Structures are given as structure tokens and as C-alpha cells.
Amino acid sequence: MVTLFVVITGMPGTGKTTIVKRMVNELIATNNRTSGFYTEEVRNDRGNRIGFDIVSLNATKRGILARNDQTCTTFKHKVGNYTVDTSSVDVFLRPIHETLNATDILVIDEIGKMELKSVFFTKFVTDVARATDHSLKIVVATVPVTTTIPIVEEIKSHRNSKLFTITKLNRNAIYDDIKKTVDGHLINASDE
């Protein structure tokens, strides 16, 4: 089984997570062996962004990814105006990591500086990118458009990687291309 890496990139605010959520809804409806998470902004009651959470694909579990300096002083790992709660990330990811061999499709939104402050997250992503003994058919991952993070560059240039760059102009049309790529690989994988 060859794992296909569907790598979605683009500038912040172009709709990467929106595309991932749309795809997840369709994938879960047709494949109950889909696992992973997406990131979501957290806003206060005035509508100001105060941080980010990681959320399970079915939205039943949620963990803190990061909070801004005004709302959190206990976490240690800073990225810009935010501080990352690596222990929350680790607790959230462990069940996903433990069930990789029972997963066909893994969704990782996003592989970025905040997430990679967690040593466990870094190991998790490295295992997924380099392992040859798991049953994963497809990994859908969002990554920053410009980065010097080695594991992100490794995934983007992986021989079984298909890169999609999202912009505000193409975000509606490109979804169909991504979906065709995913569906085509799933059909081919089921024929093996």
C-alpha cells in the first residue's frame, strides 16, 4: 500500500481549514476509518481571537493548542503572540497515534510552528511521513506556504505527495481537484 500525501498549503485566511472540514464531512460519511484533527480559532465574547484549539474530526473532543499572552501565562513555548500548551496537544494526539494501524485516512490540520513545539507531535508527524508499515491510504495535511521547517519540507517533497496551493481566488474550484485526487487514490487502493 502506497500512502498518498495530499498536502494543502496557502497563506493564512485562504480557506485551508474550511476545505479540510468540507472534505472530512464527506470522508467520514463514506469511510469510518478516518481519523485526525483540525485547528480552530478561539475567540472571546467580544470576537477577538485569543488562541487556537485542536478539534477531533467529529468535533466531540477538543484540546488547547495555544492562547495569547493575555489569557495564558502557564505554558512555556511561545510562537508570536501565542503560547503553546504542549501537554494538551500530547494528550489529544496519543489516541490518534495509537490507532494509526486501524486508520485509512489521516487528517492533520496543521503541521506548523505551534503544533511542532510538542515533541510528541513532531514524533507523530515524522512517524507518519517516514513509516512504511502502517495501513494509511491517504494523509491530508495542511502546511504553511513558506517555511524552513524540515519535516514540512520533507512532506511537501515526498515522492508520493500531491501539493495543492489554495488562494482566495481558487479555493472554491480547487476543492474538486483535491476531492478527485483523494477519490481516485481510494479507488486504486481498494483494487490492490
Coordinates of N, CA and C in Angstrom, one line a residue, residues 21 30 34 38 61-62 71 79 98 101 105 110 112 114 122 131-132 151 167 174-175 179 181-182 185:
K21 N -12.3 20.7 6.5 CA -13.6 20.4 7.2 C -14.6 19.9 6.2
T30 N -18.3 8.2 4.2 CA -18.0 7.1 3.3 C -16.9 6.1 3.9
T34 N -11.5 7.0 9.3 CA -10.9 8.3 9.1 C -10.6 8.9 10.5
Y38 N -8.4 19.0 13.2 CA -8.2 20.3 12.6 C -8.0 21.3 13.7
K61 N -14.2 15.9 20.6 CA -13.1 16.2 21.6 C -12.3 17.5 21.1
R62 N -11.9 18.2 22.1 CA -11.2 19.4 21.9 C -10.1 19.6 22.9
T71 N -4.3 35.8 28.0 CA -5.2 34.8 28.6 C -4.4 33.6 29.2
V79 N 5.1 31.2 20.3 CA 5.1 31.4 18.9 C 4.4 32.7 18.6
E98 N -2.1 6.0 18.6 CA -2.3 4.6 18.9 C -3.2 3.8 18.0
N101 N -2.7 2.2 12.9 CA -2.9 0.9 12.1 C -4.3 0.5 11.8
I105 N -7.5 6.9 6.5 CA -7.3 8.3 6.1 C -7.0 9.1 7.4
E110 N -3.0 21.5 11.5 CA -2.0 21.8 10.5 C -0.7 21.4 11.1
G112 N 2.5 23.0 11.7 CA 3.0 24.3 11.7 C 3.9 24.6 13.0
M114 N 3.4 26.2 15.8 CA 2.7 25.9 17.1 C 2.7 24.5 17.4
T122 N 5.8 16.3 16.9 CA 6.9 16.1 15.9 C 7.2 14.7 15.6
A131 N 7.1 6.3 7.9 CA 6.8 4.9 8.2 C 6.4 4.2 6.9
T132 N 6.7 2.9 6.8 CA 6.3 2.1 5.7 C 5.4 1.0 6.1
I151 N 10.6 18.9 8.6 CA 9.6 17.9 8.3 C 8.5 18.3 7.4
T167 N -5.7 29.7 -2.8 CA -5.7 31.1 -2.8 C -7.2 31.5 -2.6
I174 N -10.6 24.6 -6.5 CA -9.6 23.6 -6.2 C -10.1 22.5 -5.4
Y175 N -11.2 22.7 -4.7 CA -11.7 21.6 -3.9 C -12.0 20.4 -4.7
K179 N -10.6 16.6 -4.2 CA -11.5 15.5 -4.0 C -11.3 14.4 -5.0
T181 N -8.5 13.7 -6.6 CA -7.3 13.1 -6.2 C -7.5 12.1 -5.1
V182 N -8.2 12.5 -4.0 CA -8.5 11.6 -2.9 C -9.3 10.4 -3.4
H185 N -7.4 7.9 -5.6 CA -6.4 7.0 -4.8 C -7.2 6.0 -4.0

